[in-house]
């Protein structure tokens, strides 16, 4: 009978499923309360003092920290070291001031570097990924023998993290992975990491980025390096960027032109104006913005002519914005053009001004 079949199905499928869910819920709840209890224990014994040490203006010696914390580090469990790591990182992220000297000594005192390095060397794939991330977040240098072995790992996450860490800390050819476009799967995360490395190493003096722009075959990587070159004001590379205007890669051409404009390389203006009519809209927009940024005072007639020959609304707005921001002569021309405008163009004038 149907009712019996339903009952049998319920007993054989739903009840075991319910018991499994109950088990998972109970285990999750137990782990949650265990973690909270452990967190309270660490907070009462160490974390309050750790925070005081980290935000103190006074530099403590290793002996001072040992006296203040009075912890038997050898008896700390793995869970306790993981929680200590997370809590130290939270303090690092939230506090406006952090004593770097004390921060490094606290990490050494709790042997957190050794703890995560061991997992990075001998752990499972997931454990190694987590360890590399924690070491990176802690901002501690990983021994070259460990990190170098990971820079060609088959796992993309490990490989990329290892390469960024190598570039961040290495004193021996730190930029060698730029010869490989950083990685064969270069993406936006890589851009953030490389920018972080450049920002850290700027005080040492960055190499000229043009060597990798010239030799790379990855368009996205080359455009990114042009943007970095612009950001770090490598103005001595402007003649190279001017030559790159003749590249067949339109996206790269656009980035080079924008960089020339933002770095105020005025010798570029003549070529920009000369090549304008031969370029696609993407590059024309970059030229107009570059001419606006250069603001030599000699290109207003070019902008006016470009406006008179415009064929689309987007270009019209970009050119009008450049004219409006081209000093007092530009505003005067803008206002005279506005008076004789009509239709949708008049709305664009209103929007720009």
mmCIF file of C-alpha atoms in Angstrom:
data_model
loop_
_atom_site.group_PDB
_atom_site.id
_atom_site.type_symbol
_atom_site.label_atom_id
_atom_site.label_comp_id
_atom_site.label_asym_id
_atom_site.label_seq_id
_atom_site.Cartn_x
_atom_site.Cartn_y
_atom_site.Cartn_z
ATOM 1 C CA UNK A 1 0.000 0.000 0.000
ATOM 2 C CA UNK A 2 1.004 3.579 -0.691
ATOM 3 C CA UNK A 3 0.931 4.633 2.969
ATOM 4 C CA UNK A 4 3.358 1.864 3.942
ATOM 5 C CA UNK A 5 5.737 2.806 1.106
ATOM 6 C CA UNK A 6 5.725 6.438 2.307
ATOM 7 C CA UNK A 7 6.366 5.313 5.879
ATOM 8 C CA UNK A 8 9.250 3.072 4.824
ATOM 9 C CA UNK A 9 10.757 5.925 2.749
ATOM 10 C CA UNK A 10 10.441 8.265 5.718
ATOM 11 C CA UNK A 11 12.113 5.801 8.074
ATOM 12 C CA UNK A 12 14.940 4.775 5.730
ATOM 13 C CA UNK A 13 15.759 8.208 4.257
ATOM 14 C CA UNK A 14 14.419 11.136 6.210
ATOM 15 C CA UNK A 15 15.160 9.960 9.751
ATOM 16 C CA UNK A 16 18.866 9.192 9.021
ATOM 17 C CA UNK A 17 19.109 12.517 7.224
ATOM 18 C CA UNK A 18 17.575 14.278 10.193
ATOM 19 C CA UNK A 19 19.976 12.520 12.583
ATOM 20 C CA UNK A 20 22.922 13.515 10.371
ATOM 21 C CA UNK A 21 21.810 17.144 10.380
ATOM 22 C CA UNK A 22 21.375 16.982 14.141
ATOM 23 C CA UNK A 23 24.907 15.588 14.491
ATOM 24 C CA UNK A 24 26.418 18.288 12.262
ATOM 25 C CA UNK A 25 24.532 21.018 14.094
ATOM 26 C CA UNK A 26 25.621 19.649 17.478
ATOM 27 C CA UNK A 27 29.241 19.402 16.399
ATOM 28 C CA UNK A 28 29.236 22.913 14.929
ATOM 29 C CA UNK A 29 27.640 24.294 18.103
ATOM 30 C CA UNK A 30 30.174 22.484 20.274
ATOM 31 C CA UNK A 31 33.108 23.806 18.199
ATOM 32 C CA UNK A 32 31.668 27.321 18.378
ATOM 33 C CA UNK A 33 31.450 27.295 22.155
ATOM 34 C CA UNK A 34 34.862 25.664 22.481
ATOM 35 C CA UNK A 35 36.373 28.367 20.308
ATOM 36 C CA UNK A 36 34.606 31.102 22.267
ATOM 37 C CA UNK A 37 35.804 29.597 25.553
ATOM 38 C CA UNK A 38 39.367 29.425 24.211
ATOM 39 C CA UNK A 39 39.102 33.008 22.970
ATOM 40 C CA UNK A 40 38.038 34.176 26.434
ATOM 41 C CA UNK A 41 40.915 32.270 28.002
ATOM 42 C CA UNK A 42 43.461 33.845 25.652
ATOM 43 C CA UNK A 43 41.967 37.289 26.148
ATOM 44 C CA UNK A 44 42.075 37.077 29.938
ATOM 45 C CA UNK A 45 45.633 35.718 29.993
ATOM 46 C CA UNK A 46 47.404 37.392 27.053
ATOM 47 C CA UNK A 47 45.464 39.456 24.526
ATOM 48 C CA UNK A 48 44.843 42.499 26.719
ATOM 49 C CA UNK A 49 48.559 42.703 27.483
ATOM 50 C CA UNK A 50 49.448 42.001 23.840
ATOM 51 C CA UNK A 51 47.357 44.962 22.707
ATOM 52 C CA UNK A 52 49.013 47.238 25.288
ATOM 53 C CA UNK A 53 52.438 46.164 24.029
ATOM 54 C CA UNK A 54 51.536 46.617 20.357
ATOM 55 C CA UNK A 55 50.135 50.142 20.708
ATOM 56 C CA UNK A 56 52.701 51.350 23.260
ATOM 57 C CA UNK A 57 55.054 54.148 22.176
ATOM 58 C CA UNK A 58 57.774 52.519 24.275
ATOM 59 C CA UNK A 59 60.057 49.981 22.621
ATOM 60 C CA UNK A 60 60.200 46.761 24.616
ATOM 61 C CA UNK A 61 63.040 44.269 24.618
ATOM 62 C CA UNK A 62 62.369 40.562 24.212
ATOM 63 C CA UNK A 63 62.972 40.175 27.949
ATOM 64 C CA UNK A 64 60.390 42.897 28.735
ATOM 65 C CA UNK A 65 57.764 41.110 26.626
ATOM 66 C CA UNK A 66 58.606 37.775 28.194
ATOM 67 C CA UNK A 67 58.110 39.283 31.679
ATOM 68 C CA UNK A 68 54.818 40.960 30.769
ATOM 69 C CA UNK A 69 53.230 37.958 29.053
ATOM 70 C CA UNK A 70 54.715 35.188 31.210
ATOM 71 C CA UNK A 71 53.530 32.478 28.835
ATOM 72 C CA UNK A 72 54.800 28.935 28.445
ATOM 73 C CA UNK A 73 54.866 29.117 24.670
ATOM 74 C CA UNK A 74 55.869 25.483 24.250
ATOM 75 C CA UNK A 75 52.546 24.407 25.788
ATOM 76 C CA UNK A 76 50.362 26.502 23.456
ATOM 77 C CA UNK A 77 48.179 24.315 21.243
ATOM 78 C CA UNK A 78 47.824 24.718 17.488
ATOM 79 C CA UNK A 79 44.334 26.181 17.959
ATOM 80 C CA UNK A 80 45.684 28.711 20.438
ATOM 81 C CA UNK A 81 48.416 29.793 18.034
ATOM 82 C CA UNK A 82 45.887 30.162 15.217
ATOM 83 C CA UNK A 83 43.637 32.298 17.449
ATOM 84 C CA UNK A 84 46.606 34.369 18.636
ATOM 85 C CA UNK A 85 47.553 35.011 15.003
ATOM 86 C CA UNK A 86 44.035 36.162 14.103
ATOM 87 C CA UNK A 87 43.769 38.413 17.147
ATOM 88 C CA UNK A 88 47.153 40.039 16.515
ATOM 89 C CA UNK A 89 46.125 40.660 12.889
ATOM 90 C CA UNK A 90 42.839 42.208 14.072
ATOM 91 C CA UNK A 91 44.730 44.589 16.357
ATOM 92 C CA UNK A 92 47.076 45.400 13.477
ATOM 93 C CA UNK A 93 44.136 46.235 11.212
ATOM 94 C CA UNK A 94 42.071 48.265 13.697
ATOM 95 C CA UNK A 95 44.625 50.387 15.549
ATOM 96 C CA UNK A 96 45.792 53.668 14.036
ATOM 97 C CA UNK A 97 49.228 53.345 15.638
ATOM 98 C CA UNK A 98 51.253 50.145 15.941
ATOM 99 C CA UNK A 99 54.742 49.851 17.398
ATOM 100 C CA UNK A 100 56.553 47.865 14.685
ATOM 101 C CA UNK A 101 59.414 46.918 16.997
ATOM 102 C CA UNK A 102 57.049 45.463 19.604
ATOM 103 C CA UNK A 103 54.892 43.849 16.907
ATOM 104 C CA UNK A 104 57.835 41.839 15.553
ATOM 105 C CA UNK A 105 58.975 40.847 19.035
ATOM 106 C CA UNK A 106 55.477 39.606 19.987
ATOM 107 C CA UNK A 107 55.355 37.452 16.847
ATOM 108 C CA UNK A 108 58.800 36.046 17.678
ATOM 109 C CA UNK A 109 57.854 35.507 21.328
ATOM 110 C CA UNK A 110 54.813 33.369 20.468
ATOM 111 C CA UNK A 111 56.867 31.585 17.752
ATOM 112 C CA UNK A 112 54.158 32.314 15.195
ATOM 113 C CA UNK A 113 56.611 32.532 12.303
ATOM 114 C CA UNK A 114 57.926 29.027 13.008
ATOM 115 C CA UNK A 115 54.396 27.716 13.539
ATOM 116 C CA UNK A 116 53.163 28.864 10.113
ATOM 117 C CA UNK A 117 56.414 28.059 8.310
ATOM 118 C CA UNK A 118 56.099 24.442 9.465
ATOM 119 C CA UNK A 119 52.582 24.259 8.002
ATOM 120 C CA UNK A 120 53.774 25.908 4.819
ATOM 121 C CA UNK A 121 56.479 23.262 4.421
ATOM 122 C CA UNK A 122 54.726 20.079 5.552
ATOM 123 C CA UNK A 123 50.973 20.758 5.548
ATOM 124 C CA UNK A 124 48.257 19.726 3.117
ATOM 125 C CA UNK A 125 47.505 21.943 0.126
ATOM 126 C CA UNK A 126 44.765 23.814 2.023
ATOM 127 C CA UNK A 127 47.026 24.151 5.068
ATOM 128 C CA UNK A 128 49.896 25.497 2.955
ATOM 129 C CA UNK A 129 47.623 28.037 1.287
ATOM 130 C CA UNK A 130 46.367 29.222 4.672
ATOM 131 C CA UNK A 131 49.921 29.346 6.091
ATOM 132 C CA UNK A 132 51.247 31.421 3.189
ATOM 133 C CA UNK A 133 48.331 33.832 3.546
ATOM 134 C CA UNK A 134 48.908 34.195 7.301
ATOM 135 C CA UNK A 135 52.650 34.770 6.900
ATOM 136 C CA UNK A 136 51.896 37.355 4.242
ATOM 137 C CA UNK A 137 49.310 39.062 6.459
ATOM 138 C CA UNK A 138 51.729 39.052 9.397
ATOM 139 C CA UNK A 139 54.257 40.766 7.119
ATOM 140 C CA UNK A 140 57.113 38.484 8.133
ATOM 141 C CA UNK A 141 59.874 37.419 5.781
ATOM 142 C CA UNK A 142 59.746 33.794 4.703
ATOM 143 C CA UNK A 143 63.120 32.014 4.317
ATOM 144 C CA UNK A 144 64.271 31.953 0.703
ATOM 145 C CA UNK A 145 64.686 28.179 0.706
ATOM 146 C CA UNK A 146 60.982 27.760 1.524
ATOM 147 C CA UNK A 147 59.489 30.471 -0.674
ATOM 148 C CA UNK A 148 61.615 29.750 -3.767
ATOM 149 C CA UNK A 149 60.421 26.147 -3.899
ATOM 150 C CA UNK A 150 56.830 27.390 -4.133
ATOM 151 C CA UNK A 151 57.288 29.940 -6.912
ATOM 152 C CA UNK A 152 56.814 27.234 -9.565
ATOM 153 C CA UNK A 153 54.213 25.184 -7.707
ATOM 154 C CA UNK A 154 51.440 23.751 -9.903
ATOM 155 C CA UNK A 155 48.788 25.261 -7.625
ATOM 156 C CA UNK A 156 48.047 28.729 -8.956
ATOM 157 C CA UNK A 157 47.192 30.273 -5.596
ATOM 158 C CA UNK A 158 50.372 29.021 -3.905
ATOM 159 C CA UNK A 159 52.532 29.965 -6.878
ATOM 160 C CA UNK A 160 51.240 33.518 -7.118
ATOM 161 C CA UNK A 161 51.332 34.151 -3.369
ATOM 162 C CA UNK A 162 54.874 32.809 -3.247
ATOM 163 C CA UNK A 163 55.981 35.022 -6.129
ATOM 164 C CA UNK A 164 54.525 38.169 -4.579
ATOM 165 C CA UNK A 165 56.169 37.301 -1.239
ATOM 166 C CA UNK A 166 59.474 36.691 -3.016
ATOM 167 C CA UNK A 167 59.264 40.088 -4.726
ATOM 168 C CA UNK A 168 58.219 41.716 -1.459
ATOM 169 C CA UNK A 169 61.164 40.500 0.629
ATOM 170 C CA UNK A 170 63.931 39.197 -1.621
ATOM 171 C CA UNK A 171 67.223 41.048 -1.856
ATOM 172 C CA UNK A 172 68.416 38.895 -4.753
ATOM 173 C CA UNK A 173 66.793 39.775 -8.109
ATOM 174 C CA UNK A 174 63.398 40.585 -6.561
ATOM 175 C CA UNK A 175 61.826 41.512 -9.907
ATOM 176 C CA UNK A 176 62.875 38.426 -11.862
ATOM 177 C CA UNK A 177 59.289 37.183 -12.201
ATOM 178 C CA UNK A 178 58.394 40.268 -14.216
ATOM 179 C CA UNK A 179 60.411 38.584 -16.989
ATOM 180 C CA UNK A 180 57.577 36.037 -17.044
ATOM 181 C CA UNK A 181 54.780 38.655 -16.975
ATOM 182 C CA UNK A 182 54.675 37.801 -13.238
ATOM 183 C CA UNK A 183 52.603 34.696 -14.013
ATOM 184 C CA UNK A 184 51.095 32.942 -17.027
ATOM 185 C CA UNK A 185 47.589 33.707 -15.696
ATOM 186 C CA UNK A 186 48.102 37.414 -14.965
ATOM 187 C CA UNK A 187 44.951 38.986 -13.486
ATOM 188 C CA UNK A 188 43.639 41.872 -11.369
ATOM 189 C CA UNK A 189 44.732 40.273 -8.089
ATOM 190 C CA UNK A 190 48.290 40.176 -9.463
ATOM 191 C CA UNK A 191 48.078 43.895 -10.230
ATOM 192 C CA UNK A 192 47.188 44.657 -6.613
ATOM 193 C CA UNK A 193 50.054 42.488 -5.338
ATOM 194 C CA UNK A 194 52.667 43.946 -7.691
ATOM 195 C CA UNK A 195 51.564 47.493 -6.842
ATOM 196 C CA UNK A 196 51.952 46.622 -3.153
ATOM 197 C CA UNK A 197 55.477 45.355 -3.832
ATOM 198 C CA UNK A 198 56.413 48.475 -5.808
ATOM 199 C CA UNK A 199 55.018 50.716 -3.056
ATOM 200 C CA UNK A 200 57.104 48.903 -0.430
ATOM 201 C CA UNK A 201 60.314 48.971 -2.465
ATOM 202 C CA UNK A 202 60.024 52.527 -3.801
ATOM 203 C CA UNK A 203 62.456 53.820 -1.151
ATOM 204 C CA UNK A 204 65.108 51.464 -2.571
ATOM 205 C CA UNK A 205 64.529 52.820 -6.067
ATOM 206 C CA UNK A 206 62.447 50.940 -8.614
ATOM 207 C CA UNK A 207 64.029 49.707 -11.842
ATOM 208 C CA UNK A 208 62.843 51.291 -15.071
ATOM 209 C CA UNK A 209 59.668 49.449 -15.988
ATOM 210 C CA UNK A 210 60.154 50.079 -19.701
ATOM 211 C CA UNK A 211 62.317 46.949 -20.047
ATOM 212 C CA UNK A 212 59.313 44.728 -19.294
ATOM 213 C CA UNK A 213 56.879 46.853 -21.298
ATOM 214 C CA UNK A 214 59.182 46.413 -24.287
ATOM 215 C CA UNK A 215 59.757 42.669 -23.949
ATOM 216 C CA UNK A 216 56.406 41.327 -22.732
ATOM 217 C CA UNK A 217 53.852 39.825 -25.089
ATOM 218 C CA UNK A 218 50.963 40.226 -22.633
ATOM 219 C CA UNK A 219 48.957 43.353 -23.471
ATOM 220 C CA UNK A 220 47.215 43.561 -20.105
ATOM 221 C CA UNK A 221 50.543 43.253 -18.271
ATOM 222 C CA UNK A 222 52.140 45.953 -20.449
ATOM 223 C CA UNK A 223 49.220 48.361 -19.901
ATOM 224 C CA UNK A 224 49.438 47.755 -16.166
ATOM 225 C CA UNK A 225 53.163 48.561 -16.125
ATOM 226 C CA UNK A 226 52.540 51.776 -18.052
ATOM 227 C CA UNK A 227 50.016 52.768 -15.376
ATOM 228 C CA UNK A 228 52.548 51.910 -12.654
ATOM 229 C CA UNK A 229 55.254 53.866 -14.463
ATOM 230 C CA UNK A 230 52.857 56.822 -14.459
ATOM 231 C CA UNK A 231 51.903 56.342 -10.806
ATOM 232 C CA UNK A 232 55.520 56.267 -9.643
ATOM 233 C CA UNK A 233 56.413 59.204 -11.918
ATOM 234 C CA UNK A 234 59.177 57.601 -13.952
ATOM 235 C CA UNK A 235 59.275 60.693 -16.129
ATOM 236 C CA UNK A 236 62.579 59.730 -17.749
ATOM 237 C CA UNK A 237 60.594 57.014 -19.558
ATOM 238 C CA UNK A 238 58.387 59.510 -21.402
ATOM 239 C CA UNK A 239 60.399 59.418 -24.672
ATOM 240 C CA UNK A 240 59.927 55.635 -24.696
ATOM 241 C CA UNK A 241 56.166 56.046 -24.202
ATOM 242 C CA UNK A 242 56.073 58.529 -27.078
ATOM 243 C CA UNK A 243 57.674 55.898 -29.335
ATOM 244 C CA UNK A 244 55.130 53.340 -28.127
ATOM 245 C CA UNK A 245 52.349 55.494 -29.595
ATOM 246 C CA UNK A 246 53.040 53.704 -32.872
ATOM 247 C CA UNK A 247 52.280 50.265 -31.440
ATOM 248 C CA UNK A 248 49.509 48.269 -33.108
ATOM 249 C CA UNK A 249 48.036 47.474 -29.667
ATOM 250 C CA UNK A 250 45.353 50.159 -29.344
ATOM 251 C CA UNK A 251 44.786 49.597 -25.634
ATOM 252 C CA UNK A 252 48.498 49.983 -24.922
ATOM 253 C CA UNK A 253 48.593 53.065 -27.141
ATOM 254 C CA UNK A 254 45.776 54.590 -25.090
ATOM 255 C CA UNK A 255 47.557 53.921 -21.788
ATOM 256 C CA UNK A 256 50.816 55.438 -23.109
ATOM 257 C CA UNK A 257 49.028 58.606 -24.215
ATOM 258 C CA UNK A 258 47.225 58.959 -20.879
ATOM 259 C CA UNK A 259 50.547 58.533 -19.055
ATOM 260 C CA UNK A 260 52.231 61.196 -21.198
ATOM 261 C CA UNK A 261 49.418 63.624 -20.418
ATOM 262 C CA UNK A 262 49.381 62.984 -16.667
ATOM 263 C CA UNK A 263 53.178 63.237 -16.454
ATOM 264 C CA UNK A 264 53.005 66.582 -18.324
ATOM 265 C CA UNK A 265 55.393 65.564 -21.091
ATOM 266 C CA UNK A 266 54.848 68.570 -23.337
ATOM 267 C CA UNK A 267 57.107 67.438 -26.226
ATOM 268 C CA UNK A 268 54.415 64.823 -26.966
ATOM 269 C CA UNK A 269 51.747 67.373 -27.884
ATOM 270 C CA UNK A 270 52.828 67.908 -31.484
ATOM 271 C CA UNK A 271 52.658 64.193 -32.307
ATOM 272 C CA UNK A 272 49.379 63.777 -30.421
ATOM 273 C CA UNK A 273 47.710 66.480 -32.486
ATOM 274 C CA UNK A 274 49.296 65.297 -35.746
ATOM 275 C CA UNK A 275 48.075 61.702 -35.284
ATOM 276 C CA UNK A 276 44.613 62.534 -33.914
ATOM 277 C CA UNK A 277 42.569 62.119 -37.108
ATOM 278 C CA UNK A 278 44.186 58.753 -37.882
ATOM 279 C CA UNK A 279 43.192 57.173 -34.559
ATOM 280 C CA UNK A 280 40.108 55.169 -33.494
ATOM 281 C CA UNK A 281 37.733 56.815 -30.999
ATOM 282 C CA UNK A 282 39.329 55.034 -28.040
ATOM 283 C CA UNK A 283 42.706 56.640 -28.754
ATOM 284 C CA UNK A 284 41.214 59.990 -29.787
ATOM 285 C CA UNK A 285 39.574 60.312 -26.366
ATOM 286 C CA UNK A 286 42.945 59.631 -24.717
ATOM 287 C CA UNK A 287 44.599 62.295 -26.899
ATOM 288 C CA UNK A 288 41.990 64.898 -25.962
ATOM 289 C CA UNK A 289 42.445 64.173 -22.243
ATOM 290 C CA UNK A 290 46.242 64.269 -22.622
ATOM 291 C CA UNK A 291 46.126 67.636 -24.407
ATOM 292 C CA UNK A 292 43.888 68.952 -21.626
ATOM 293 C CA UNK A 293 46.383 67.761 -18.987
ATOM 294 C CA UNK A 294 49.378 69.169 -20.854
ATOM 295 C CA UNK A 295 47.628 72.560 -21.030
ATOM 296 C CA UNK A 296 50.428 74.207 -23.016
ATOM 297 C CA UNK A 297 48.126 76.999 -24.143
ATOM 298 C CA UNK A 298 48.827 76.134 -27.794
ATOM 299 C CA UNK A 299 46.174 73.478 -28.475
ATOM 300 C CA UNK A 300 42.878 75.322 -28.069
ATOM 301 C CA UNK A 301 42.372 75.652 -31.822
ATOM 302 C CA UNK A 302 42.956 71.883 -32.133
ATOM 303 C CA UNK A 303 40.259 71.171 -29.530
ATOM 304 C CA UNK A 304 37.848 73.538 -31.269
ATOM 305 C CA UNK A 305 38.497 71.872 -34.625
ATOM 306 C CA UNK A 306 38.073 68.417 -33.050
ATOM 307 C CA UNK A 307 34.695 69.514 -31.656
ATOM 308 C CA UNK A 308 33.514 70.885 -35.008
ATOM 309 C CA UNK A 309 34.257 67.514 -36.649
ATOM 310 C CA UNK A 310 32.843 65.293 -33.907
ATOM 311 C CA UNK A 311 30.368 62.539 -34.867
ATOM 312 C CA UNK A 312 29.154 61.095 -31.548
ATOM 313 C CA UNK A 313 27.851 62.371 -28.203
ATOM 314 C CA UNK A 314 30.530 60.723 -26.046
ATOM 315 C CA UNK A 315 33.348 62.381 -27.994
ATOM 316 C CA UNK A 316 31.471 65.672 -27.953
ATOM 317 C CA UNK A 317 31.262 65.630 -24.152
ATOM 318 C CA UNK A 318 34.941 64.671 -23.708
ATOM 319 C CA UNK A 319 36.126 67.445 -26.025
ATOM 320 C CA UNK A 320 33.878 70.053 -24.402
ATOM 321 C CA UNK A 321 35.166 69.068 -20.965
ATOM 322 C CA UNK A 322 38.742 69.536 -22.223
ATOM 323 C CA UNK A 323 37.925 72.967 -23.640
ATOM 324 C CA UNK A 324 36.151 74.042 -20.451
ATOM 325 C CA UNK A 325 39.180 73.050 -18.361
ATOM 326 C CA UNK A 326 41.765 74.606 -20.691
ATOM 327 C CA UNK A 327 42.351 77.702 -18.577
ATOM 328 C CA UNK A 328 40.573 81.053 -19.007
ATOM 329 C CA UNK A 329 40.868 81.025 -22.830
ATOM 330 C CA UNK A 330 39.177 77.633 -22.820
ATOM 331 C CA UNK A 331 36.279 78.874 -20.671
ATOM 332 C CA UNK A 332 35.809 81.894 -22.944
ATOM 333 C CA UNK A 333 35.665 79.667 -26.027
ATOM 334 C CA UNK A 334 33.334 77.259 -24.225
ATOM 335 C CA UNK A 335 30.905 80.057 -23.318
ATOM 336 C CA UNK A 336 30.856 81.467 -26.859
ATOM 337 C CA UNK A 337 30.161 77.997 -28.273
ATOM 338 C CA UNK A 338 27.461 77.422 -25.682
ATOM 339 C CA UNK A 339 25.563 80.545 -26.773
ATOM 340 C CA UNK A 340 25.103 79.240 -30.319
ATOM 341 C CA UNK A 341 24.434 75.622 -29.375
ATOM 342 C CA UNK A 342 21.010 74.032 -29.578
ATOM 343 C CA UNK A 343 19.116 70.797 -29.155
ATOM 344 C CA UNK A 344 20.841 67.948 -27.319
ATOM 345 C CA UNK A 345 24.216 69.688 -27.613
ATOM 346 C CA UNK A 346 22.935 72.463 -25.346
ATOM 347 C CA UNK A 347 22.195 69.854 -22.677
ATOM 348 C CA UNK A 348 25.776 68.565 -22.958
ATOM 349 C CA UNK A 349 27.091 72.115 -22.490
ATOM 350 C CA UNK A 350 24.942 72.457 -19.375
ATOM 351 C CA UNK A 351 26.195 69.124 -18.047
ATOM 352 C CA UNK A 352 29.868 69.997 -18.598
ATOM 353 C CA UNK A 353 29.625 73.433 -17.007
#
